[in-house]
Amino acid sequence: QVRLVESGGGLVQAGASLRLSCAGSGRTLSQYAMGWFRQAPGKERDFVAAISRGGGATYYADSVKGRFTVSRDNSKNMVYLQMNFLESSDTAMYYCAADRIIMTAQPSRDPSSYDSWGQGTQVTVSS
C-alpha cells in the first residue's frame, strides 16, 4: 500500500475556490489510478473524481462536473483536486485514495476498489 496525506481544506464562503493536494509516499503514485471521495457527517462516502495513472482520463460525479478538476503530477507523487464555485452541499471530509490494483487500466467510482486512503481534509462551505 501507498501512504497518502491530504491537505488544503478549510472554511470558505459559497462561491470560493479551494485546491486540495494529496501527497503519496512509500510507492510511486504513477502505478495507481487515484480517486477523490467525500463524506459528510451521517452519510456514506461518495465518489467525487478519479484520474487514470497517466492523467489522460478523468471522471467526475455529476454534482461536481464543471466545477471540480482532478489532476496529478507523477514527477512529484502528487494528486490535486481544484474546487471552484463551492456550494454548501460540498461541505464534507475529503479523502484521496489509491486503487487496490497496480497498473489498473481505468479508475473506479466504487470506494471498495481503493485500499489506500489518506486521513482526510475538512472542507466547510458557508452559505
Coordinates of N, CA and C in Angstrom, one line a residue:
Q1 N 0.8 -1.2 0.0 CA 0.0 0.0 0.0 C 0.9 1.3 0.0
V2 N 0.3 2.3 -0.5 CA 0.9 3.6 -0.5 C 0.4 4.5 0.6
R3 N 1.2 5.3 1.2 CA 0.8 6.3 2.2 C 0.3 7.6 1.5
L4 N -0.8 8.1 1.9 CA -1.4 9.3 1.3 C -1.7 10.3 2.4
V5 N -1.4 11.6 2.1 CA -1.7 12.6 3.1 C -2.3 13.8 2.3
E6 N -3.6 14.1 2.7 CA -4.3 15.2 2.1 C -4.0 16.5 2.8
S7 N -4.2 17.6 2.1 CA -4.1 19.0 2.7 C -4.8 19.9 1.8
G8 N -5.0 21.1 2.3 CA -5.7 22.2 1.5 C -7.1 22.5 1.9
G9 N -7.7 21.7 2.8 CA -9.1 22.0 3.2 C -9.2 23.3 4.0
G10 N -10.4 23.7 4.3 CA -10.6 24.9 5.1 C -12.0 25.4 5.1
L11 N -12.2 26.5 5.7 CA -13.6 27.1 5.8 C -13.6 28.3 4.8
V12 N -14.5 28.2 3.8 CA -14.7 29.2 2.8 C -16.1 29.6 2.6
Q13 N -16.4 30.7 2.0 CA -17.7 31.1 1.7 C -18.2 30.4 0.3
A14 N -19.5 30.3 0.2 CA -20.0 29.8 -1.1 C -19.5 30.7 -2.3
G15 N -19.1 30.0 -3.3 CA -18.6 30.7 -4.5 C -17.1 30.7 -4.5
A16 N -16.5 30.4 -3.4 CA -15.0 30.4 -3.4 C -14.4 29.2 -4.0
S17 N -13.1 29.2 -4.0 CA -12.3 28.0 -4.5 C -11.3 27.5 -3.5
L18 N -11.0 26.2 -3.6 CA -10.0 25.6 -2.8 C -9.3 24.6 -3.7
R19 N -8.0 24.4 -3.4 CA -7.3 23.3 -4.1 C -6.8 22.3 -3.0
L20 N -7.2 21.1 -3.2 CA -6.8 20.0 -2.3 C -5.6 19.3 -2.9
S21 N -4.7 18.9 -2.1 CA -3.5 18.2 -2.5 C -3.4 16.9 -1.8
C22 N -2.9 15.9 -2.5 CA -2.7 14.5 -1.9 C -1.3 14.1 -2.2
A23 N -0.5 14.0 -1.2 CA 0.9 13.6 -1.3 C 1.1 12.1 -1.1
G24 N 1.7 11.4 -2.0 CA 2.0 10.0 -1.8 C 3.4 9.7 -1.4
S25 N 3.6 8.6 -0.6 CA 4.9 8.2 -0.3 C 4.9 6.7 -0.1
G26 N 6.1 6.1 -0.1 CA 6.2 4.7 0.0 C 6.2 3.9 -1.3
R27 N 5.4 4.4 -2.2 CA 5.3 3.8 -3.6 C 5.1 4.9 -4.6
T28 N 5.4 4.6 -5.8 CA 5.2 5.6 -6.9 C 3.7 5.7 -7.3
L29 N 3.1 6.9 -7.2 CA 1.7 7.0 -7.5 C 1.4 6.8 -8.9
S30 N 2.4 6.9 -9.8 CA 2.1 6.7 -11.2 C 1.6 5.2 -11.5
Q31 N 1.8 4.3 -10.5 CA 1.3 3.0 -10.7 C -0.2 2.8 -10.4
Y32 N -0.8 3.9 -9.9 CA -2.1 3.7 -9.4 C -3.1 4.7 -10.0
A33 N -4.3 4.2 -10.4 CA -5.4 5.2 -10.6 C -5.7 5.7 -9.2
M34 N -6.1 7.0 -9.2 CA -6.4 7.7 -8.0 C -7.8 8.2 -8.0
G35 N -8.4 8.3 -6.8 CA -9.7 8.8 -6.6 C -9.8 9.8 -5.5
W36 N -10.8 10.7 -5.6 CA -11.2 11.6 -4.5 C -12.6 11.2 -4.1
F37 N -12.8 11.1 -2.8 CA -14.1 10.8 -2.2 C -14.4 11.8 -1.1
R38 N -15.7 11.9 -0.8 CA -16.0 12.8 0.4 C -17.1 12.2 1.2
Q39 N -17.1 12.6 2.5 CA -18.1 12.0 3.4 C -18.5 13.1 4.3
A40 N -19.8 13.4 4.3 CA -20.4 14.3 5.2 C -20.9 13.5 6.5
P41 N -21.0 14.2 7.6 CA -21.5 13.5 8.8 C -22.8 12.8 8.6
G42 N -22.8 11.5 9.0 CA -24.0 10.7 8.9 C -24.3 10.2 7.6
K43 N -23.4 10.4 6.6 CA -23.7 10.0 5.2 C -22.6 9.0 4.8
E44 N -22.8 8.3 3.7 CA -21.8 7.4 3.1 C -20.7 8.2 2.4
R45 N -19.6 7.5 2.2 CA -18.5 8.1 1.5 C -18.9 8.0 0.0
D46 N -18.9 9.2 -0.6 CA -19.3 9.4 -2.0 C -18.1 9.7 -3.0
F47 N -18.2 9.1 -4.2 CA -17.3 9.4 -5.2 C -17.3 10.9 -5.6
V48 N -16.2 11.5 -5.8 CA -16.1 12.9 -6.3 C -15.4 12.9 -7.7
A49 N -14.2 12.3 -7.8 CA -13.5 12.4 -9.0 C -12.4 11.3 -9.0
A50 N -12.0 10.9 -10.2 CA -10.9 9.9 -10.4 C -10.1 10.3 -11.6
I51 N -8.9 9.8 -11.6 CA -7.9 10.1 -12.6 C -7.1 8.8 -12.9
S52 N -6.9 8.6 -14.2 CA -6.1 7.4 -14.6 C -4.6 7.6 -14.3
R53 N -3.9 6.5 -14.4 CA -2.5 6.6 -14.0 C -1.7 7.7 -14.7
G54 N -1.9 7.9 -15.9 CA -1.2 8.9 -16.7 C -1.8 10.2 -16.7
G55 N -3.0 10.3 -16.2 CA -3.7 11.6 -16.1 C -4.6 11.9 -17.4
G56 N -4.6 11.0 -18.3 CA -5.3 11.2 -19.6 C -6.8 11.1 -19.5
A57 N -7.2 10.4 -18.5 CA -8.7 10.2 -18.4 C -9.1 10.6 -17.0
T58 N -10.2 11.4 -16.9 CA -10.7 11.8 -15.7 C -12.2 11.6 -15.6
Y59 N -12.7 11.4 -14.4 CA -14.1 11.1 -14.2 C -14.6 11.9 -13.0
Y60 N -15.9 12.3 -13.1 CA -16.5 13.2 -12.1 C -17.9 12.7 -11.7
A61 N -18.2 13.0 -10.5 CA -19.6 12.9 -10.1 C -20.4 14.0 -10.7
D62 N -21.6 13.7 -11.0 CA -22.5 14.7 -11.7 C -22.5 16.0 -10.9
S63 N -22.5 15.9 -9.6 CA -22.7 17.0 -8.7 C -21.5 18.0 -8.7
V64 N -20.4 17.5 -9.2 CA -19.2 18.4 -9.2 C -18.7 18.7 -10.7
K65 N -19.3 18.1 -11.6 CA -18.8 18.2 -13.0 C -18.9 19.7 -13.4
G66 N -17.9 20.2 -14.0 CA -17.8 21.6 -14.4 C -17.3 22.5 -13.4
R67 N -17.3 22.1 -12.1 CA -16.8 22.9 -11.0 C -15.4 22.4 -10.5
F68 N -15.2 21.1 -10.5 CA -14.0 20.5 -9.9 C -13.2 19.9 -11.0
T69 N -11.9 19.9 -10.8 CA -10.9 19.4 -11.7 C -9.9 18.6 -11.0
V70 N -9.7 17.3 -11.4 CA -8.7 16.4 -10.8 C -7.5 16.4 -11.7
S71 N -6.3 16.4 -11.1 CA -5.1 16.4 -11.9 C -4.0 15.7 -11.1
R72 N -2.9 15.4 -11.7 CA -1.8 14.7 -11.0 C -0.5 15.2 -11.6
D73 N 0.5 15.1 -10.7 CA 1.9 15.3 -11.2 C 2.7 14.1 -10.7
N74 N 2.9 13.2 -11.5 CA 3.6 12.0 -11.1 C 5.0 12.2 -10.8
S75 N 5.6 13.2 -11.4 CA 7.0 13.5 -11.0 C 7.2 14.0 -9.6
K76 N 6.1 14.5 -9.0 CA 6.1 14.9 -7.6 C 5.3 14.0 -6.7
N77 N 4.8 12.9 -7.3 CA 4.0 12.0 -6.5 C 2.8 12.7 -5.8
M78 N 2.1 13.5 -6.6 CA 1.0 14.3 -6.1 C -0.2 14.2 -6.9
V79 N -1.4 14.3 -6.3 CA -2.7 14.4 -6.9 C -3.4 15.6 -6.4
Y80 N -4.2 16.3 -7.2 CA -4.8 17.5 -6.8 C -6.3 17.5 -7.1
L81 N -7.1 18.3 -6.4 CA -8.5 18.5 -6.7 C -8.7 20.0 -6.6
Q82 N -8.9 20.6 -7.7 CA -9.2 22.0 -7.8 C -10.8 22.1 -7.7
M83 N -11.2 22.9 -6.7 CA -12.7 23.0 -6.5 C -13.1 24.5 -6.6
N84 N -13.9 24.8 -7.6 CA -14.3 26.1 -7.9 C -15.8 26.2 -7.6
F85 N -16.3 27.4 -7.4 CA -17.7 27.7 -7.2 C -18.3 26.8 -6.1
L86 N -17.6 26.7 -5.0 CA -18.0 25.8 -3.9 C -19.4 26.2 -3.4
E87 N -20.2 25.1 -3.1 CA -21.5 25.2 -2.6 C -21.6 24.6 -1.2
S88 N -22.6 25.0 -0.4 CA -22.7 24.5 1.0 C -22.8 22.9 0.9
S89 N -23.4 22.4 -0.1 CA -23.5 20.9 -0.2 C -22.2 20.2 -0.5
D90 N -21.1 21.0 -0.7 CA -19.8 20.4 -0.9 C -19.1 20.2 0.5
T91 N -19.7 20.7 1.6 CA -19.1 20.5 2.9 C -19.0 19.0 3.2
A92 N -17.8 18.6 3.5 CA -17.5 17.2 3.9 C -16.0 17.0 4.2
M93 N -15.7 15.9 4.7 CA -14.3 15.5 4.8 C -13.9 14.9 3.4
Y94 N -12.8 15.3 2.9 CA -12.4 14.8 1.5 C -11.2 13.9 1.7
Y95 N -11.3 12.8 1.0 CA -10.2 11.8 1.0 C -9.7 11.5 -0.4
C96 N -8.4 11.3 -0.5 CA -7.8 10.7 -1.7 C -7.5 9.3 -1.4
A97 N -7.5 8.5 -2.5 CA -7.3 7.1 -2.4 C -6.6 6.5 -3.6
A98 N -5.9 5.4 -3.4 CA -5.2 4.7 -4.5 C -5.9 3.4 -4.7
D99 N -6.0 3.1 -6.0 CA -6.7 1.8 -6.4 C -5.9 0.6 -5.8
R100 N -6.6 -0.4 -5.5 CA -6.0 -1.6 -4.9 C -5.2 -2.4 -5.9
I101 N -5.5 -2.2 -7.2 CA -4.8 -2.9 -8.2 C -3.8 -2.0 -8.9
I102 N -2.5 -2.4 -8.8 CA -1.4 -1.7 -9.5 C -1.6 -1.8 -11.0
M103 N -1.4 -0.7 -11.7 CA -1.5 -0.7 -13.2 C -2.9 -0.9 -13.7
T104 N -3.9 -0.7 -12.9 CA -5.2 -0.8 -13.4 C -5.5 0.1 -14.6
A105 N -6.3 -0.3 -15.5 CA -6.5 0.5 -16.7 C -7.4 1.7 -16.6
Q106 N -8.4 1.5 -15.7 CA -9.5 2.5 -15.6 C -9.8 2.8 -14.2
P107 N -9.9 4.1 -13.8 CA -10.3 4.4 -12.4 C -11.7 4.0 -12.1
S108 N -11.9 3.7 -10.9 CA -13.3 3.2 -10.4 C -14.0 4.3 -9.6
R109 N -15.3 4.3 -9.7 CA -16.1 5.2 -8.8 C -16.5 4.5 -7.5
D110 N -16.2 3.3 -7.4 CA -16.5 2.5 -6.2 C -15.5 2.6 -5.2
P111 N -15.8 3.0 -4.0 CA -14.8 3.1 -2.9 C -14.1 1.8 -2.6
S112 N -14.8 0.7 -2.8 CA -14.3 -0.6 -2.4 C -13.1 -1.0 -3.4
S113 N -13.0 -0.3 -4.5 CA -11.9 -0.6 -5.4 C -10.6 0.0 -4.9
Y114 N -10.6 0.8 -3.9 CA -9.4 1.5 -3.4 C -9.0 1.0 -2.0
D115 N -7.8 0.8 -1.8 CA -7.4 0.2 -0.5 C -6.3 1.0 0.3
S116 N -5.9 2.2 -0.3 CA -5.0 3.1 0.4 C -5.7 4.4 0.5
W117 N -5.9 4.9 1.7 CA -6.7 6.1 2.0 C -5.8 7.1 2.8
G118 N -6.0 8.4 2.6 CA -5.4 9.3 3.5 C -6.3 9.6 4.7
Q119 N -5.9 10.5 5.5 CA -6.7 10.7 6.8 C -7.8 11.7 6.5
G120 N -7.8 12.4 5.4 CA -8.9 13.3 5.0 C -8.5 14.8 5.4
T121 N -9.2 15.7 4.7 CA -9.0 17.1 4.9 C -10.4 17.7 4.9
Q122 N -10.8 18.5 5.9 CA -12.1 19.0 6.0 C -12.3 20.2 5.1
V123 N -13.4 20.2 4.4 CA -13.9 21.4 3.6 C -15.2 21.8 4.1
T124 N -15.3 23.0 4.5 CA -16.6 23.6 5.0 C -16.9 24.8 4.2
V125 N -18.1 24.8 3.7 CA -18.5 26.0 2.8 C -19.7 26.6 3.5
S126 N -19.6 27.9 3.8 CA -20.7 28.6 4.5 C -21.5 29.3 3.4
S127 N -22.8 29.3 3.6 CA -23.7 30.0 2.6 C -23.9 31.4 3.0

